[in-house]
Coordinates of C-alpha atoms in Angstrom, one line a residue:
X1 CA -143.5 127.9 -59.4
X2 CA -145.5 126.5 -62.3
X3 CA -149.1 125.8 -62.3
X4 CA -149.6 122.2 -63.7
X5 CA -152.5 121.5 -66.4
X6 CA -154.2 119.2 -63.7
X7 CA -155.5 115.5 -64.5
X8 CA -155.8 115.7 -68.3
X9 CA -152.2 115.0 -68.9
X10 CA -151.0 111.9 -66.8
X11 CA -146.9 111.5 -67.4
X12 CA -144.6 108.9 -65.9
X13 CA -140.5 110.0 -66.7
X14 CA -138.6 107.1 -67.4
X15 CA -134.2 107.6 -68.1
X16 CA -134.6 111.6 -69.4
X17 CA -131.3 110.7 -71.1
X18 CA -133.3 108.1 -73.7
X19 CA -136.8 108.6 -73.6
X20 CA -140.0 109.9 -71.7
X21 CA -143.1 107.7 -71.7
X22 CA -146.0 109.1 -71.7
X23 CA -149.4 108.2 -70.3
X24 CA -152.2 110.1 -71.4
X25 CA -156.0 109.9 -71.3
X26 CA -156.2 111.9 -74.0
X27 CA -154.5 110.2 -76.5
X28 CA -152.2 107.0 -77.1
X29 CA -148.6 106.2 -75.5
X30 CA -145.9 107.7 -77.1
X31 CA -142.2 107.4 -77.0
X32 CA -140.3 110.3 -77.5
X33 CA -136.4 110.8 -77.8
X34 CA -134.4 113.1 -75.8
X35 CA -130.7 114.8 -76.0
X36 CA -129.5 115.1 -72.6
X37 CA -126.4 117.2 -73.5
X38 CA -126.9 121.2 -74.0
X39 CA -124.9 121.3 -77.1
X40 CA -128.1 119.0 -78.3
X41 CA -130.7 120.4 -76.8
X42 CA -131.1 123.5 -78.5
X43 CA -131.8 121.1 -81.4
X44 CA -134.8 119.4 -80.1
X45 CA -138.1 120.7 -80.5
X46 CA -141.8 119.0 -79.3
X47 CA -144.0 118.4 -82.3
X48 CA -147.1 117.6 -81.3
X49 CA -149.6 119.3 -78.2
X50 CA -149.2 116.4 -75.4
X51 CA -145.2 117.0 -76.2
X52 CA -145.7 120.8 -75.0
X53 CA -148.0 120.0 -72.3
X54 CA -145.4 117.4 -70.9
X55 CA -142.3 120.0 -71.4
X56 CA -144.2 122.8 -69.8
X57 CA -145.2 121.1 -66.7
X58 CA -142.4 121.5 -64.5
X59 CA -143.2 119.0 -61.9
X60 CA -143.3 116.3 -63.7
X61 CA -139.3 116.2 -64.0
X62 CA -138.8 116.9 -60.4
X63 CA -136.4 114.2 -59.5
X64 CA -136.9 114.8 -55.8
X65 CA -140.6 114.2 -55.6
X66 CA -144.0 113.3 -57.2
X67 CA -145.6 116.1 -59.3
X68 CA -148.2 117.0 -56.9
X69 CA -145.9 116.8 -54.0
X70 CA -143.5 119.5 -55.0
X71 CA -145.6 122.2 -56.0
X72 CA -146.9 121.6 -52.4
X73 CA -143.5 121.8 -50.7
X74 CA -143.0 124.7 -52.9
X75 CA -145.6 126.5 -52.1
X76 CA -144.8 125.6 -48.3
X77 CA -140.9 126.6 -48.4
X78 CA -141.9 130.0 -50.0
X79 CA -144.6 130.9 -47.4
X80 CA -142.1 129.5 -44.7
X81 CA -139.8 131.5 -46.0
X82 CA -141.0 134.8 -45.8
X83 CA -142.5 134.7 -42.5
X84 CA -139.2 134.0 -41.2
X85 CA -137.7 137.0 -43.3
X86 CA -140.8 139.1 -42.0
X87 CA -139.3 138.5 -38.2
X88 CA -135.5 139.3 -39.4
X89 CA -136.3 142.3 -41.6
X90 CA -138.0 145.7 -40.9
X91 CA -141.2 145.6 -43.4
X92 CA -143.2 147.7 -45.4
X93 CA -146.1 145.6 -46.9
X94 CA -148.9 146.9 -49.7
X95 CA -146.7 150.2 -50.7
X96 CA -148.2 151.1 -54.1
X97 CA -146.8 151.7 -57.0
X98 CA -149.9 152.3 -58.9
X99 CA -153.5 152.7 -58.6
X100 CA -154.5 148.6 -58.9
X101 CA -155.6 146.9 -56.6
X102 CA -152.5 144.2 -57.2
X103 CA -149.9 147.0 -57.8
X104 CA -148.4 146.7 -54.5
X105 CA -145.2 146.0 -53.1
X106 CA -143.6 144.1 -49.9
X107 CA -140.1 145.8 -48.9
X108 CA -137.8 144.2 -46.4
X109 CA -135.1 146.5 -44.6
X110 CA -132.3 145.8 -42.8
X111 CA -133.0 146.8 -39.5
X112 CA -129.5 148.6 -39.3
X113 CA -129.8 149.9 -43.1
X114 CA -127.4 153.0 -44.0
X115 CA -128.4 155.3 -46.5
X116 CA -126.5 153.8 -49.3
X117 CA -127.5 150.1 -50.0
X118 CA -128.3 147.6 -52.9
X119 CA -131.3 146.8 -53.6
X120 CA -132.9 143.5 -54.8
X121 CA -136.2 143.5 -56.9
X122 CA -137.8 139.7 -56.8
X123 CA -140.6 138.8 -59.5
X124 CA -142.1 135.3 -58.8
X125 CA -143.2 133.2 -60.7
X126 CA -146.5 130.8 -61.2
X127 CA -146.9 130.7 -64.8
X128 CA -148.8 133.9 -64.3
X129 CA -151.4 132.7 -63.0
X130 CA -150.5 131.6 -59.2
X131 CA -148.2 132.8 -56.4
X132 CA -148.1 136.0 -55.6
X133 CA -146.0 138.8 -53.2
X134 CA -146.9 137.1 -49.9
X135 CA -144.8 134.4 -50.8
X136 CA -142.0 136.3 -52.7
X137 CA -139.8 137.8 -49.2
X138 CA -137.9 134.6 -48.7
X139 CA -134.4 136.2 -50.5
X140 CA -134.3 138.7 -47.8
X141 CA -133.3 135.8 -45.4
X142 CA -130.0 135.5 -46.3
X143 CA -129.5 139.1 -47.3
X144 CA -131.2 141.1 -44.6
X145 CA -127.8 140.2 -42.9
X146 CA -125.8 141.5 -45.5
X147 CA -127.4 145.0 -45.6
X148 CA -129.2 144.7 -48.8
X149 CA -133.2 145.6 -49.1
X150 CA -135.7 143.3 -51.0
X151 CA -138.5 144.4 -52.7
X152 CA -141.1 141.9 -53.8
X153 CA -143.2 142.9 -56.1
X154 CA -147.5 142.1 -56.9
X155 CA -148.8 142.4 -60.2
X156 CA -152.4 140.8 -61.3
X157 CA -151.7 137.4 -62.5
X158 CA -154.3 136.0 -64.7
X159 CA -157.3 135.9 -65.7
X160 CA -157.1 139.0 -63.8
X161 CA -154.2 140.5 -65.6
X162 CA -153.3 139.9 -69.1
X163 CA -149.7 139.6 -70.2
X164 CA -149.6 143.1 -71.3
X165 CA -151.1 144.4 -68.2
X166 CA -148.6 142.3 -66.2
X167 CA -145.6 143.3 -68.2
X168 CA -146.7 147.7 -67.5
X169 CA -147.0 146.4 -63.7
X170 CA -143.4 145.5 -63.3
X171 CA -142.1 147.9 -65.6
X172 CA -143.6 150.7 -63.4
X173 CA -142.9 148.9 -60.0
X174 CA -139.0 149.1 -61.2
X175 CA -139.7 152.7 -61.8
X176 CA -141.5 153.5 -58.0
X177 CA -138.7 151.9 -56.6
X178 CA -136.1 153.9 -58.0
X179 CA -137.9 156.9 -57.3
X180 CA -138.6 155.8 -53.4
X181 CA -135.1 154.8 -53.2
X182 CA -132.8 156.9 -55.5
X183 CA -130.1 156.7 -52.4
X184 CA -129.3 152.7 -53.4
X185 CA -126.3 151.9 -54.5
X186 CA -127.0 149.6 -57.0
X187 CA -130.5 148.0 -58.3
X188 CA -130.3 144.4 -58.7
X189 CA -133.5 142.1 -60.2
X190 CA -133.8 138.5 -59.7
X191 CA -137.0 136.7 -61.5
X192 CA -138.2 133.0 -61.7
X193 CA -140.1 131.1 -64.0
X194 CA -142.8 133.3 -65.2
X195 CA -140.9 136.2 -63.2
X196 CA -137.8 135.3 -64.9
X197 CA -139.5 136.5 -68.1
X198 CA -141.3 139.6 -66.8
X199 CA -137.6 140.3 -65.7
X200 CA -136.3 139.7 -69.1
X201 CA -139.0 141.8 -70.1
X202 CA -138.4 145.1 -67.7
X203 CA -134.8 144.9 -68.9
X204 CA -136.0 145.2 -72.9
X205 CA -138.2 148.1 -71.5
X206 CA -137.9 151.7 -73.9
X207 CA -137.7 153.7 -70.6
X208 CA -138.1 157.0 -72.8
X209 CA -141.8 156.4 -72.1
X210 CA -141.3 156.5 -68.1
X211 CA -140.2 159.7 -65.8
X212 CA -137.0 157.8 -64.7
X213 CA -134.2 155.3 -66.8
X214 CA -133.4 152.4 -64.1
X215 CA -129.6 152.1 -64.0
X216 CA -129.8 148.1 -63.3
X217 CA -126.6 146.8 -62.5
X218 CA -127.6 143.3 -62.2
X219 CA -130.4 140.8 -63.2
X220 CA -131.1 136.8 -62.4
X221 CA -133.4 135.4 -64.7
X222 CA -133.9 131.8 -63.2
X223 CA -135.6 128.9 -65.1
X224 CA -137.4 131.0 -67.6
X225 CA -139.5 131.4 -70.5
X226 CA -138.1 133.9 -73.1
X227 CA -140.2 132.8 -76.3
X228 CA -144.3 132.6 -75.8
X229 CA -145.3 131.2 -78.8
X230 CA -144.5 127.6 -77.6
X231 CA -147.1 127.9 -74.9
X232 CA -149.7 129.6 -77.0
X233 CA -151.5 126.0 -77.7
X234 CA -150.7 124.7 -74.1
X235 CA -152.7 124.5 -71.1
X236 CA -150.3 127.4 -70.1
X237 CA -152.8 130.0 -72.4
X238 CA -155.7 128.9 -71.3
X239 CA -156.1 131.7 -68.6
X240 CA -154.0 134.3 -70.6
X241 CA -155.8 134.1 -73.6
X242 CA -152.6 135.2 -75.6
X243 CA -152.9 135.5 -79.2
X244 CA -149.6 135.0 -81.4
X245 CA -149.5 139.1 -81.1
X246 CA -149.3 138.9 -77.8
X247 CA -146.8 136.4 -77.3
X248 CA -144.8 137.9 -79.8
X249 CA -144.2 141.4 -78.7
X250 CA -144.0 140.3 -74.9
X251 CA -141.4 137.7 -75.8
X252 CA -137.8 138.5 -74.4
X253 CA -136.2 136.8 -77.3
X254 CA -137.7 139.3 -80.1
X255 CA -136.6 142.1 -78.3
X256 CA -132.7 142.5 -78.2
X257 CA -132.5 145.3 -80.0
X258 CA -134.2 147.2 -77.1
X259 CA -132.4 145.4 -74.4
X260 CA -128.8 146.3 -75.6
X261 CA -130.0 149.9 -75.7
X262 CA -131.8 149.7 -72.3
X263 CA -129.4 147.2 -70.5
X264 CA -125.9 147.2 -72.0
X265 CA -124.1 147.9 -68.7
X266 CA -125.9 145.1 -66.6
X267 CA -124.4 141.7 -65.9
X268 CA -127.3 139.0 -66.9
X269 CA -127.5 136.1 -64.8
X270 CA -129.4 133.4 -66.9
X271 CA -129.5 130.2 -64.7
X272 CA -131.4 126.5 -65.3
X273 CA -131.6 123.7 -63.2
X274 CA -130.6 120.4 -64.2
X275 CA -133.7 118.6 -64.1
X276 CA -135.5 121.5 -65.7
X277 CA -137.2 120.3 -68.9
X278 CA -135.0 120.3 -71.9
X279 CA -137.3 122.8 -73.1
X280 CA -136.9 124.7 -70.2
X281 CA -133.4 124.0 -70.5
X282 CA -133.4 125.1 -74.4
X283 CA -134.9 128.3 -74.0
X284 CA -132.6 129.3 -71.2
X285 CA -129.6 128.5 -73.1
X286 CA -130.7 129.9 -76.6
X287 CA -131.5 133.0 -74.7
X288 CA -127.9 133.0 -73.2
X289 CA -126.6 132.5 -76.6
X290 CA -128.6 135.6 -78.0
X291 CA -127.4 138.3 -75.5
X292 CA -123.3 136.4 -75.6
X293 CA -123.9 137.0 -79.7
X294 CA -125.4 140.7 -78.8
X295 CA -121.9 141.8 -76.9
X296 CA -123.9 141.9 -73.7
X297 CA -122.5 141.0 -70.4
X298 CA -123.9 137.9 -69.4
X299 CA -123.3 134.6 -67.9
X300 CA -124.8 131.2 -67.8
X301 CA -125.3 129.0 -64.9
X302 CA -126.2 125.6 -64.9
X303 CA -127.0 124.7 -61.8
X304 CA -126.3 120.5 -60.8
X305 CA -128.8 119.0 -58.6
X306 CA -131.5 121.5 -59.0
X307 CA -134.6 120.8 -60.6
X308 CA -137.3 123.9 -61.4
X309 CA -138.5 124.7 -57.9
X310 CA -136.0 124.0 -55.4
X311 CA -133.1 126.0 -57.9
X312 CA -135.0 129.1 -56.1
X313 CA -136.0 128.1 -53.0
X314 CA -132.1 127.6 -52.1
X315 CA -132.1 131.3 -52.1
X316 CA -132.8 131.5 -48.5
X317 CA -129.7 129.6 -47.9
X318 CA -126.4 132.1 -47.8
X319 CA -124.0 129.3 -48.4
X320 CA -126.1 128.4 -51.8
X321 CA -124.3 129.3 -55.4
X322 CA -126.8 131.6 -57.0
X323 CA -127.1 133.6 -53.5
X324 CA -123.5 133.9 -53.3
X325 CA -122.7 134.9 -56.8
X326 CA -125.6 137.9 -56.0
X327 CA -123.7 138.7 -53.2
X328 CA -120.2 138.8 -55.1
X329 CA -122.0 141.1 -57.9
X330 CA -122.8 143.2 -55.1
X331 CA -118.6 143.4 -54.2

């Protein structure tokens, strides 16, 4: 889910195979051309602000509904969502991990659990700056049923929470779980948007510094961002306040090193929709590209019909692609 920079940037999204129009108050049309293929679209690159504000506002290329209208039937679907997986599951709501206020966590048990299950962390998303864990139990829908727990995990979004801050909240929430629950039989993590990257990031984490080294067996990043310094000049930053530092050391992208020590014997999941942005679409698949070059084990999923919110909500859906593949990584 992706907070959109409001009424200062008008768009109207004409053929995304050609061209995008767009309508701004702030400045003059402009025509910009597009590569619809993904063995182009790692090639194209905005150049100018209104560019970036257009590619980084997800609900403008929503080809299911108006901008406005499906960040409200997002929003809708999640909460939906999770009360219905609140009346399935056995829950534990606000369980901290830390000593925040936001550090808390939502876990979702099968009501017949055995001792030795799989566990699914969820990170949402909101461009860190919206949603939050009361909307983030909808997964455990389909798996409740299956036997597998879900944790959804709070961290304080911005201007609350820096990036920093948020990226040492789900690092240690990954490290609470595994010490609440070292009976699982395997840790899985599934993240979109926003939480896509704080997911890339806990993989890239040096766990030397924490009392416990996560054995992740599995991760789904979903519709992420793995390189900040796009966004730095974007509405995106305005809340976050990142300086090129920032964005740099808490991008996914400059840290492979660290992930192939941390992560080398988890199967990376890095899925897109096909109306994302081709931005969106370009980071996901350079990404891909980087841990494939790296040896890693990793896959890429580009999922038809999809565009940037409605690629997740289909996770309550047990018959849906990305819910079934989790549930064949689980065996």
């Amino acid at each position: 889910m992706e907070v959109e920079g409001g009424s200062s940037l008008r768009a109207d999204v004409h053929d995304q195979n050609e061209s995008v129009l767009t309508h701004s108050p702030l400045g003059p049309v402009f025509r910009v051309s597009l590569a619809s293929t993904s063995d182009n679209m790692q090639h194209w690159a905005p150049t100018s602000r209104d560019e970036l504000e257009l590619q980084f506002s997800p609900s403008r290329w929503s080809h299911r509904m108006s901008a406005d209208s499906v960040i409200e039937a997002h929003v809708k679907v999640l909460q939906e969502a999770t009360t219905r997986a609140r009346g399935l599951a056995q829950t534990f709501l606000n369980v901290p991990y830390g000593e925040g206020d936001g550090e808390k966590l939502d876990v979702y048990i099968p009501r017949t659990a055995s001792c030795d299950v799989h566990l699914v962390i969820y990170i949402h998303g909101g461009y860190w700056q919206f949603l939050s864990k009361e909307e983030s139990g909808f997964m455990a829908v389909p798996l409740i049923d299956k036997g597998v727990v879900v944790v959804a995990v709070g961290y304080d979004i911005a201007p609350k929470g820096n990036m920093d801050l948020m990226v040492s909240q789900v690092r240690r929430s990954v490290v609470s779980v595994v010490q609440q629950y070292s009976h699982m039989s395997g840790l899985y993590l599934c993240g979109h948007s926003a939480g896509a990257h704080l997911a890339a990031m806990v993989l890239s984490t040096d766990w030397s510094q924490y009392s416990v080294t996560p054995q992740i067996k599995g991760a789904f990043l979903i519709s992420g961002i793995y390189d900040l310094l796009p966004i730095l000049s974007t509405y995106v930053n305005e809340p976050l306040k990142m300086t090129e530092e920032v964005a740099m050391r808490n991008s996914p992208c400059k840290l492979l090193p660290q992930l192939q020590l941390s992560s080398s014997s988890c199967h990376v999941v890095v899925a897109v929709a096909e109306h994302d942005s081709p931005e969106f679409r370009k980071q996901s698949e350079q990404y891909y590209k980087m841990l494939e070059a790296s040896g890693l084990h990793v896959t890429m999923e580009d999922v038809p019909n999809t565009d940037h919110f409605n690629i997740i909500e289909l996770m309550v859906d047990g018959d849906y692609h990305l819910t079934k593949l989790l549930l064949k990584m689980m065996g």
